[in-house]
Short mmCIF file of N, CA, C and O in Angstrom, two decimals:
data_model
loop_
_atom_site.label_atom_id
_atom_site.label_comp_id
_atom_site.label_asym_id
_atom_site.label_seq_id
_atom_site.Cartn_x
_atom_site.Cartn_y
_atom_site.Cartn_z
N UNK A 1 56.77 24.05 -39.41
CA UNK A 1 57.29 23.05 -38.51
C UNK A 1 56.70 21.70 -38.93
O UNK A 1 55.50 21.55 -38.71
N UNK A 2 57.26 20.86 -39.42
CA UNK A 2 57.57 19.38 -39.59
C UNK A 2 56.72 18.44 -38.31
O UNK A 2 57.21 18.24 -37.20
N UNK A 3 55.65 18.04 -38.65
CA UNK A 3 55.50 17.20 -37.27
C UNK A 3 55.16 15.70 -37.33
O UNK A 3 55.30 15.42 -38.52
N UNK A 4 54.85 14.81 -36.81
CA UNK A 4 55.72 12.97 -36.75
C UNK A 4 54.40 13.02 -37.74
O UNK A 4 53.54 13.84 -38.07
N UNK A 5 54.69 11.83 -37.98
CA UNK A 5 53.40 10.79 -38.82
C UNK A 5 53.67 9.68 -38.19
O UNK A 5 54.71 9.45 -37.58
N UNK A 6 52.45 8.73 -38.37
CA UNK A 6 51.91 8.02 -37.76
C UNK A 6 52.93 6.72 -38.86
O UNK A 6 53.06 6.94 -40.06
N UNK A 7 53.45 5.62 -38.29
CA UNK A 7 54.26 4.77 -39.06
C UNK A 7 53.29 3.64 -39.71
O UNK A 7 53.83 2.67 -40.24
N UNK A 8 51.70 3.74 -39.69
CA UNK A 8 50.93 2.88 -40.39
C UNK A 8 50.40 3.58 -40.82
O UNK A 8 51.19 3.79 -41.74
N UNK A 9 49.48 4.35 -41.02
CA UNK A 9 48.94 5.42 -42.00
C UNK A 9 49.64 6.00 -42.76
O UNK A 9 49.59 5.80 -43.98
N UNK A 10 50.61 7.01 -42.07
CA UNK A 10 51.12 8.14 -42.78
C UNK A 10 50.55 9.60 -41.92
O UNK A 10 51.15 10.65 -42.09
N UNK A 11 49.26 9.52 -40.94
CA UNK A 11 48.85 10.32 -40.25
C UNK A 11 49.56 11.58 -39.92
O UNK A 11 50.64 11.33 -39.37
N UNK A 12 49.36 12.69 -40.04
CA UNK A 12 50.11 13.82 -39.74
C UNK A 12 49.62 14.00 -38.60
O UNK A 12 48.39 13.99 -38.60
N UNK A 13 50.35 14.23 -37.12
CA UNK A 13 49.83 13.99 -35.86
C UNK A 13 49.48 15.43 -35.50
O UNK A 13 50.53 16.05 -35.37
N UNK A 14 48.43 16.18 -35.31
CA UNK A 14 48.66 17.60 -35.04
C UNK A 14 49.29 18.19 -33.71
O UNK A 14 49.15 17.51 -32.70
N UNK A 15 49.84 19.17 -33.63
CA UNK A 15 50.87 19.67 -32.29
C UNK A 15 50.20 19.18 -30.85
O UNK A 15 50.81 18.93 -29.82
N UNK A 16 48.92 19.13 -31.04
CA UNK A 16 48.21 19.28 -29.46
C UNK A 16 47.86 17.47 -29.99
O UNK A 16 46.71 17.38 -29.56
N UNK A 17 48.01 16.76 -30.32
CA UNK A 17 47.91 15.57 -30.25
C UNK A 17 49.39 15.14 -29.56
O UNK A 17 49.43 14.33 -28.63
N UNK A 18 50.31 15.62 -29.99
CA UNK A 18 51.70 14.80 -29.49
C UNK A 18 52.13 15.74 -28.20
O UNK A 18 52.96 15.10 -27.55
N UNK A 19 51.90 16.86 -27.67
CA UNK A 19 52.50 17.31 -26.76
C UNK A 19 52.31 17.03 -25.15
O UNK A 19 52.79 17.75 -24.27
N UNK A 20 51.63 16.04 -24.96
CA UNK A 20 51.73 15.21 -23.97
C UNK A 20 51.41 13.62 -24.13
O UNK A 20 50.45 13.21 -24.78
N UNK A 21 52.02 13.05 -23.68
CA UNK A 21 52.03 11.77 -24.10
C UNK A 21 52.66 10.87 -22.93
O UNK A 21 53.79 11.30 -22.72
N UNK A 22 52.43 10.02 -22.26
CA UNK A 22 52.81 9.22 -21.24
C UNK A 22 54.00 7.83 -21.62
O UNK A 22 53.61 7.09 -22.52
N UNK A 23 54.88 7.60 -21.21
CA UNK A 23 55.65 6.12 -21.39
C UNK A 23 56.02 6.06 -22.91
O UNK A 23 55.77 5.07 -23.61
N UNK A 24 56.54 7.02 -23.29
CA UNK A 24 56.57 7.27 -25.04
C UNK A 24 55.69 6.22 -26.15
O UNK A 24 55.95 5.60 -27.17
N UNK A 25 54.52 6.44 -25.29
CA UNK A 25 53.48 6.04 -26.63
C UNK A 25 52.71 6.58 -27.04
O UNK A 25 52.54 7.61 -26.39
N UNK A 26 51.93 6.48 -27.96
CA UNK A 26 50.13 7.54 -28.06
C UNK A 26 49.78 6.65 -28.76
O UNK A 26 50.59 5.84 -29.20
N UNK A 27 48.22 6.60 -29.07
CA UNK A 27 47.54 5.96 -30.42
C UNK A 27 47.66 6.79 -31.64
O UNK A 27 47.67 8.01 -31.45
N UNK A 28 47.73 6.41 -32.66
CA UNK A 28 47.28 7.30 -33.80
C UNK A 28 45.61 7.25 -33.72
O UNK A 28 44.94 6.27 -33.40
N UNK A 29 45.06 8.70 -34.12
CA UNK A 29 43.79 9.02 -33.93
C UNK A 29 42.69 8.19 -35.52
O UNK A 29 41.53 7.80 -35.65
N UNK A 30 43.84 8.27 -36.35
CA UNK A 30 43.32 7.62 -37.61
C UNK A 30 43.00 6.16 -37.80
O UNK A 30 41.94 5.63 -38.12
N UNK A 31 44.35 5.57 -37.49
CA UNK A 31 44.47 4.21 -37.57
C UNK A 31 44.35 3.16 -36.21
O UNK A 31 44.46 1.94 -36.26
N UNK A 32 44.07 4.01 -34.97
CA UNK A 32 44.76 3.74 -33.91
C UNK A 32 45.95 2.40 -33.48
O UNK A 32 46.06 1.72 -32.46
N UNK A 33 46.55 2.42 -34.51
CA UNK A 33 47.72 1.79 -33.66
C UNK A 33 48.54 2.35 -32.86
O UNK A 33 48.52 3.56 -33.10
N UNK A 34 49.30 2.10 -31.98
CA UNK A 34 49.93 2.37 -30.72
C UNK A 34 51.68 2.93 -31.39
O UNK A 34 52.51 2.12 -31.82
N UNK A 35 51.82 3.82 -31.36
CA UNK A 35 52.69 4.35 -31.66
C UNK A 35 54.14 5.13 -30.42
O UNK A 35 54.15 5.92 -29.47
N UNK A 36 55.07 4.40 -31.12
CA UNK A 36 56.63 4.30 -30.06
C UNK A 36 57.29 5.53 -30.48
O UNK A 36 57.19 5.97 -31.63
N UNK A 37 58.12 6.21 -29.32
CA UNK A 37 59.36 6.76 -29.96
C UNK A 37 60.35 5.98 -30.02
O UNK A 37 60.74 4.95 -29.47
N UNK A 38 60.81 7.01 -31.16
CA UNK A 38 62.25 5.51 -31.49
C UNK A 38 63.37 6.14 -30.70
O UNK A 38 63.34 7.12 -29.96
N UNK A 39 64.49 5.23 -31.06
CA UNK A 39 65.83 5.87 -29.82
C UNK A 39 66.01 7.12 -30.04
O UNK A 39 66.07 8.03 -29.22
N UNK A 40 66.12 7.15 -31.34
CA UNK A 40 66.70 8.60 -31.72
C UNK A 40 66.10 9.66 -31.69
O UNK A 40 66.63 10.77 -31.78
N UNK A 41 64.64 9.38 -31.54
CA UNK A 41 63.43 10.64 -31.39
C UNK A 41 63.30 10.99 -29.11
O UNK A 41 62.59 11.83 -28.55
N UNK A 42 64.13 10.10 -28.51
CA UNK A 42 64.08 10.07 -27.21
C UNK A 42 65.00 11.01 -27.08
O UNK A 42 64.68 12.06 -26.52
N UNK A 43 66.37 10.82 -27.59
CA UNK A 43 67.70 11.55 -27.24
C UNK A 43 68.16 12.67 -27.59
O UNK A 43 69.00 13.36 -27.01
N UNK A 44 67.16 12.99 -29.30
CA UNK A 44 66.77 14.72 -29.50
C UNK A 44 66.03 15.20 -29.02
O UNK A 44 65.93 16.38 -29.36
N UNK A 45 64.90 14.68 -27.86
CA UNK A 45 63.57 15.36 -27.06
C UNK A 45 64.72 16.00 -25.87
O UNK A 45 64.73 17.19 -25.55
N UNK A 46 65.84 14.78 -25.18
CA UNK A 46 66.33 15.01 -24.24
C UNK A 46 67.32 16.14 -24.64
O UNK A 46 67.39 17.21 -24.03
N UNK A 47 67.84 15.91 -25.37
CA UNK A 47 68.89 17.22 -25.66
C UNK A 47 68.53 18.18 -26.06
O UNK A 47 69.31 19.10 -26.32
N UNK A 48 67.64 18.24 -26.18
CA UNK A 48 67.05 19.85 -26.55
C UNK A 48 66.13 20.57 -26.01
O UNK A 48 65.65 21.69 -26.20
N UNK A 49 65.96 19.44 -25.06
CA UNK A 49 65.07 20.01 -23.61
C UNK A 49 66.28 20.62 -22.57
O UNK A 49 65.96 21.40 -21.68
N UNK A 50 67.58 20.22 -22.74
CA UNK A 50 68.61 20.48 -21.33
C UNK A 50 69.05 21.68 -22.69
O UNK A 50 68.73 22.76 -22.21
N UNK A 51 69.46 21.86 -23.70
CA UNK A 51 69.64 23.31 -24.15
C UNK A 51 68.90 24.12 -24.13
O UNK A 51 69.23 25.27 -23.87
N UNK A 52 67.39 23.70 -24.44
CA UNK A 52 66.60 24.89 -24.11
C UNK A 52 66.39 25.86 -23.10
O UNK A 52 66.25 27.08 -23.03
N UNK A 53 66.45 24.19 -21.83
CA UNK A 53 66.01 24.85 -20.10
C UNK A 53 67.28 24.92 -19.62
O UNK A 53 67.48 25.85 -18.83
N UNK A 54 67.94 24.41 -19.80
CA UNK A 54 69.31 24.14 -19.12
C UNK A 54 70.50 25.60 -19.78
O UNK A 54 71.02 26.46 -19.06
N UNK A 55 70.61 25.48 -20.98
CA UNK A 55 71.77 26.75 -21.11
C UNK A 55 71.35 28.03 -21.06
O UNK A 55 72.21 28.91 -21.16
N UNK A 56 70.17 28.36 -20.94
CA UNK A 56 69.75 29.86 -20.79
C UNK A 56 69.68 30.25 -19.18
O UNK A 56 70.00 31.32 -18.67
N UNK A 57 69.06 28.83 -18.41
CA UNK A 57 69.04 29.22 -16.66
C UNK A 57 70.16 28.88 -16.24
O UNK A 57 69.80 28.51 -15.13
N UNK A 58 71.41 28.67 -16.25
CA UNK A 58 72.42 28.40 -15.62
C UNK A 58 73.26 29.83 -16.05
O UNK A 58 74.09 30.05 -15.17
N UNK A 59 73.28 30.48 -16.72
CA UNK A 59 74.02 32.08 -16.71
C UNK A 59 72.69 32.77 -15.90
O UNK A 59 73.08 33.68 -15.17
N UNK A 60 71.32 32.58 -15.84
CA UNK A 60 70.62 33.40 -15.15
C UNK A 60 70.89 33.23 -13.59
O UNK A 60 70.98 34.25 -12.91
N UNK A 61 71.01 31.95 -12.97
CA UNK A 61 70.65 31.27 -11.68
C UNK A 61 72.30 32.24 -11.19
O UNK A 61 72.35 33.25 -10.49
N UNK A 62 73.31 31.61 -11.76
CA UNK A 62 74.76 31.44 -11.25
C UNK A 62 75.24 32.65 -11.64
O UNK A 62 75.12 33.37 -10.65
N UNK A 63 75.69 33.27 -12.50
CA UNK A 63 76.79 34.02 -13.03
C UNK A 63 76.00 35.38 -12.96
O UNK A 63 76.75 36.34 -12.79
N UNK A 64 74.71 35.68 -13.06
CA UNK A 64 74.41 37.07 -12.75
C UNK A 64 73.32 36.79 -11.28
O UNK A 64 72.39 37.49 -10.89
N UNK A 65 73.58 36.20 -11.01
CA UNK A 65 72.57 36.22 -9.32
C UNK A 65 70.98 36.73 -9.58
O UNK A 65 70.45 37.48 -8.76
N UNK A 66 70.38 36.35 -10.60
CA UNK A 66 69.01 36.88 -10.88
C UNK A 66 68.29 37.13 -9.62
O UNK A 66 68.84 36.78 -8.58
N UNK A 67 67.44 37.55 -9.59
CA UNK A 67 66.36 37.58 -8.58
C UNK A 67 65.14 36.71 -8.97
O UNK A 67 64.81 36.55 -10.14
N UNK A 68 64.33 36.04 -7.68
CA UNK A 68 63.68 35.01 -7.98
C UNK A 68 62.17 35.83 -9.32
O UNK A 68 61.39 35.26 -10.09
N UNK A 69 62.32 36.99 -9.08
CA UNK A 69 61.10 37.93 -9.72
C UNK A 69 61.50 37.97 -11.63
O UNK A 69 60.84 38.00 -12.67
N UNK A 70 63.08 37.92 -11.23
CA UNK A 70 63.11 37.55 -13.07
C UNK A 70 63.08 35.96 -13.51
O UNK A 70 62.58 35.41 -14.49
N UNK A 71 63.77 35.49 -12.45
CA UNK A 71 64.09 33.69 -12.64
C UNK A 71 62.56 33.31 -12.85
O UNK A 71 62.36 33.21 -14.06
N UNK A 72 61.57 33.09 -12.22
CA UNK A 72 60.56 32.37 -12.84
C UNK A 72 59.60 32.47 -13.83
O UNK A 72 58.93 31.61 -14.40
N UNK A 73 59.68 34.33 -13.99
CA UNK A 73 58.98 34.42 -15.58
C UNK A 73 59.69 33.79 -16.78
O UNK A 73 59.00 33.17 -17.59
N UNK A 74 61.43 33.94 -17.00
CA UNK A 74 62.18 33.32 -17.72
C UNK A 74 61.81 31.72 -17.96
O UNK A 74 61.73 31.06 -18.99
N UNK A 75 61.60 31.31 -16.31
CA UNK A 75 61.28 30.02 -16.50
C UNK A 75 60.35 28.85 -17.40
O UNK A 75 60.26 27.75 -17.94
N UNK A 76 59.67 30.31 -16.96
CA UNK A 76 58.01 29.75 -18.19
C UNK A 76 58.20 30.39 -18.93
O UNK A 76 58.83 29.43 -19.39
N UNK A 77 58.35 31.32 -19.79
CA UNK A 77 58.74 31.23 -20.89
C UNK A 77 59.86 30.01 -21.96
O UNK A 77 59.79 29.48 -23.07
N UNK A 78 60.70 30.02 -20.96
CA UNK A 78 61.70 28.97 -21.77
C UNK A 78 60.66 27.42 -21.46
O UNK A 78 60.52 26.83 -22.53
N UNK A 79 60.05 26.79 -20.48
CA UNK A 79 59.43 26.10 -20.79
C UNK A 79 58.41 26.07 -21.70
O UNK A 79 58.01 24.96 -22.06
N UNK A 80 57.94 26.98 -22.12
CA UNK A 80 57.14 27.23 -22.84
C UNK A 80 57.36 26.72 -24.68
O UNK A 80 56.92 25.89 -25.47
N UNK A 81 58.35 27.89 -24.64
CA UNK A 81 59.64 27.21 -25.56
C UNK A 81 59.61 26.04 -26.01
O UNK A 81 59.23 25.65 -27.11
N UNK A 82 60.23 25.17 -24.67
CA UNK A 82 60.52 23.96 -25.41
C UNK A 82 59.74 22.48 -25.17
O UNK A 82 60.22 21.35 -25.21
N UNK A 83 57.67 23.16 -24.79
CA UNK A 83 56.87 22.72 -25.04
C UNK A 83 56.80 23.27 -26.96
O UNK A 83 57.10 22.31 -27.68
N UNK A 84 56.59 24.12 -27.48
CA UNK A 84 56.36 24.37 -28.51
C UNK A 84 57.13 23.77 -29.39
O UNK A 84 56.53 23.50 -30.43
N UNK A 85 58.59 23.37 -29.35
CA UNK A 85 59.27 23.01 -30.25
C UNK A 85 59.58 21.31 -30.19
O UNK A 85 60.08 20.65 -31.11
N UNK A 86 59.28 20.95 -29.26
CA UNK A 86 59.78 19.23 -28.63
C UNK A 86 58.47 18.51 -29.88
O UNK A 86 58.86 17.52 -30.49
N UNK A 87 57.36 18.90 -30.12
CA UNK A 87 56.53 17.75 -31.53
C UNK A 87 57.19 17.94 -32.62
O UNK A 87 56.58 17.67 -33.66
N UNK A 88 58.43 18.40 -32.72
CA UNK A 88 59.15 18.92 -34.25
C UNK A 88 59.91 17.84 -34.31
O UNK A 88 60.02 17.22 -35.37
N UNK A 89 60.45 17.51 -33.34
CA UNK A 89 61.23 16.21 -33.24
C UNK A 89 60.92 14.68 -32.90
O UNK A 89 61.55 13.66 -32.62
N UNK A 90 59.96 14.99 -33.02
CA UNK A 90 59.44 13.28 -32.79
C UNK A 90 59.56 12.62 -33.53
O UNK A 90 59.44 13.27 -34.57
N UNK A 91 59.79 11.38 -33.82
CA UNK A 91 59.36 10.17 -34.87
C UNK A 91 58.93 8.44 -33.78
O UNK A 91 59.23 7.80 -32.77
N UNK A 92 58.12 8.50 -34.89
CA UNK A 92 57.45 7.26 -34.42
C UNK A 92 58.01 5.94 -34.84
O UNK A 92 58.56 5.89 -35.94
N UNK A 93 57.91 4.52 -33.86
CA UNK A 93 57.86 3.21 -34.77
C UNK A 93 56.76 2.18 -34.40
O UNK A 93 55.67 2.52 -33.96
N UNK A 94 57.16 0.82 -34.64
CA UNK A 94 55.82 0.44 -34.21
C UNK A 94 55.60 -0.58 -33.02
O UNK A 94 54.68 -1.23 -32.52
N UNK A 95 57.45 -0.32 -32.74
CA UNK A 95 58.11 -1.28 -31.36
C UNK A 95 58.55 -0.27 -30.65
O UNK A 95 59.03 0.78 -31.08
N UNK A 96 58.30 -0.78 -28.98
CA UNK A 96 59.25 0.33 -28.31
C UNK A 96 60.66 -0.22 -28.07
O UNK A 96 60.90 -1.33 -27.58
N UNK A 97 61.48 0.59 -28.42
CA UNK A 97 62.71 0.72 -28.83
C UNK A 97 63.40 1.11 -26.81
O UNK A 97 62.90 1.88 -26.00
N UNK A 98 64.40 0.39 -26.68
CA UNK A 98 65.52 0.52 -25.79
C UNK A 98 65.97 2.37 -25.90
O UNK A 98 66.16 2.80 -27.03
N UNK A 99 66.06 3.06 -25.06
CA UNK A 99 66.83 4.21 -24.95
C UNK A 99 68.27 4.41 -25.27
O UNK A 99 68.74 5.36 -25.89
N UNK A 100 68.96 3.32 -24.72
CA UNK A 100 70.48 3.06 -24.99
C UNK A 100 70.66 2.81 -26.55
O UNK A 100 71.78 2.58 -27.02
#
């Protein structure tokens, strides 16, 4: 798995460095400059957070009537999921960038 670099170093950010992060910024730990997501690293976090969580619980919730005893282990697991896979898609810049 592919994970961001830092857009003044080159820093390879490790998984537990980027997987929480506030107002889409972090420092780089190397160089510390203040590091942005760019538009396009916002709108693959978002879309692949609503396929991850979103198309697997909507046939569980609706179409087979789960019970709440399967619905929330699923839950965390699929969050789990797409904590593990969301630093694959990051990229950094060195402005914060508009969402639109």
């Amino acid at each position: 798995m592919k994970l961001p670099k830092c857009w003044s170093c080159g820093y390879e950010f490790k998984w537990a460095e980027v997987l929480f992060f506030f107002d889409g910024k972090i420092k780089c730990p190397a160089c510390r400059e203040k590091q942005f997501l760019t538009t396009q690293s916002r709108w693959r976090t978002g879309v692949l957070s609503s396929l991850v969580m979103g198309g697997p619980l909507f046939p569980i919730i609706f179409i087979f009537n789960t019970p709440l005893s399967i619905f929330l282990p699923a839950l965390v697991i699929l969050f789990l999921i797409n904590m593990a896979v969301q630093p694959a898609v990051l990229e950094f810049t060195d402005t914060k960038q508009p969402v639109v």
